[in-house]
CSV table of C-alpha atoms in Angstrom, one decimal:
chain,number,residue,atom,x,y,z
A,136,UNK,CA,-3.8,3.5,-6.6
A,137,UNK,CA,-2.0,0.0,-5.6
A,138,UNK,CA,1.0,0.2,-3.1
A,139,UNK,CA,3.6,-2.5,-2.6
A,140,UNK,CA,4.7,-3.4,0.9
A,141,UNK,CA,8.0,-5.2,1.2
A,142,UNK,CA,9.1,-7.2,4.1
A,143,UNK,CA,12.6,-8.8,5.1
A,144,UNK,CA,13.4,-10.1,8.6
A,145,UNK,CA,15.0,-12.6,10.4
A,146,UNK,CA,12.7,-15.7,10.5
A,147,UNK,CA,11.9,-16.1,14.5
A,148,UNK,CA,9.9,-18.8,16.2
A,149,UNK,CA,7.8,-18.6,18.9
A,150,UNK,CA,10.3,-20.0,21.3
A,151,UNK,CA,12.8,-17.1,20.7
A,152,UNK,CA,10.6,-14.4,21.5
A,153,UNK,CA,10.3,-13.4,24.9
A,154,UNK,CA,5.9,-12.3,23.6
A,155,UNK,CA,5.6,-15.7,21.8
A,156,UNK,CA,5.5,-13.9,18.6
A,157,UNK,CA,6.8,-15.2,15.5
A,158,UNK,CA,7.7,-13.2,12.2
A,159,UNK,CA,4.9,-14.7,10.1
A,160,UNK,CA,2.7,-13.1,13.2
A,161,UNK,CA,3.6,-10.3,11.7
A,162,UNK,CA,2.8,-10.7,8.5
A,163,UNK,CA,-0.7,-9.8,6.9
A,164,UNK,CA,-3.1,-12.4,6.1
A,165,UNK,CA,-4.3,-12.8,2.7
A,166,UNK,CA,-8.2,-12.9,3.2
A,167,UNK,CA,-8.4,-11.9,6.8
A,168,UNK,CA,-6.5,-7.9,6.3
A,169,UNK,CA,-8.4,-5.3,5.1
A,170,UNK,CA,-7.2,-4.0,1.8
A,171,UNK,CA,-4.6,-6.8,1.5
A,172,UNK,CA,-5.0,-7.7,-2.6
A,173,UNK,CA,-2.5,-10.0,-2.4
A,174,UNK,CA,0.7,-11.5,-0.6
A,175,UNK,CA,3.5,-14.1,-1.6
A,176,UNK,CA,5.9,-15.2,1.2
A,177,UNK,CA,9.3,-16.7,0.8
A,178,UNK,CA,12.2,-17.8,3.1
A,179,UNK,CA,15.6,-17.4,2.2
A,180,UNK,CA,18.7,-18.0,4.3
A,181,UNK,CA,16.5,-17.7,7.5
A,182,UNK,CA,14.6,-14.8,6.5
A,183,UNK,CA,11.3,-14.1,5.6
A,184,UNK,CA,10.6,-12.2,2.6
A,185,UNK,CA,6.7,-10.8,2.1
A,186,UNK,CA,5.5,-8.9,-1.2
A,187,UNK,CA,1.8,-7.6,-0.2
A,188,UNK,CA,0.0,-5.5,-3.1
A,189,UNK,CA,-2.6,-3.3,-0.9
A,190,UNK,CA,-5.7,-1.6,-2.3
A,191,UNK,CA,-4.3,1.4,-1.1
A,192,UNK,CA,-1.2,3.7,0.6
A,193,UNK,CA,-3.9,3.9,3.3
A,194,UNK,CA,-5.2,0.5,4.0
A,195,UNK,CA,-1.3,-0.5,3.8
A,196,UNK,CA,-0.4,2.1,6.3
A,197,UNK,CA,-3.6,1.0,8.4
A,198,UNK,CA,-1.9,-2.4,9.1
A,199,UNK,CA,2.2,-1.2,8.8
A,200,UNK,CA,0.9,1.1,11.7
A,201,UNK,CA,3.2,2.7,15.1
A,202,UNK,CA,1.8,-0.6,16.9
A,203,UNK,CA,3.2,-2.8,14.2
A,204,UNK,CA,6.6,-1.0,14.1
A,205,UNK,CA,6.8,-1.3,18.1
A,206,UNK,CA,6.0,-4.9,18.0
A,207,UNK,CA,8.3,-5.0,14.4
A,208,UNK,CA,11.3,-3.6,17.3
A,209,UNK,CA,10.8,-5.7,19.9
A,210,UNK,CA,10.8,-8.8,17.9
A,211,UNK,CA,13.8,-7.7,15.5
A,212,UNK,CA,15.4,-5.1,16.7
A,213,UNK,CA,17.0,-3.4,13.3
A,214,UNK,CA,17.2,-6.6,11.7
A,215,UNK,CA,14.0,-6.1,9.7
A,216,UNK,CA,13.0,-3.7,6.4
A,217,UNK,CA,10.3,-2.6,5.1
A,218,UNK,CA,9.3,-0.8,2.2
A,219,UNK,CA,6.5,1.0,1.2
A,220,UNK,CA,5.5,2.6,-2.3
A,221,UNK,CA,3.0,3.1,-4.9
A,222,UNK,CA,2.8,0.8,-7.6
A,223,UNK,CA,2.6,2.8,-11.0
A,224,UNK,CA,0.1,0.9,-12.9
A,225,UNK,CA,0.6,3.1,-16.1
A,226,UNK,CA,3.7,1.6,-16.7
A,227,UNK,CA,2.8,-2.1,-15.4
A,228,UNK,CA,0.3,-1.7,-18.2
């Protein structure tokens, strides 16, 4: 089954982090992350919003792991969500 991962932050250059770390860094890469079927990145009002459609809950969780959310803390702080689920595709049918 698909999952959906859904990522809104704060857009932050490398300049403003104190680890040079930017909030594209922490998004997936379309051909590089395993599992990653798909992902479409806007900014809006200085924040970065990624839709990633994942093979599956566990190659989603793989990458969205306690590293990630340490690094997604430092960077952010609580300024950042993300959500997880399962895409349904009966009813996308």
């Amino acid at each position: 089954m698909r999952y959906l991962a859904i990522l809104e932050c704060p857009v932050i250059f490398s300049g403003e982090s104190p680890n040079g770390m930017t909030s594209m860094d922490m998004c997936p890469s379309a051909g590089i992350t395993r599992g990653l079927i798909s992902r479409h990145v806007k900014v809006i009002d200085s924040r970065v919003i990624a839709v990633c459609i994942w093979q599956s809950e566990f190659c989603a969780k793989l990458y969205f792991n306690a590293e990630w959310y340490e690094k997604a803390e430092a960077l952010w702080g609580d300024r950042y969500q993300l959500r997880l689920e399962a895409i349904d595709e009966e009813a996308v049918a």
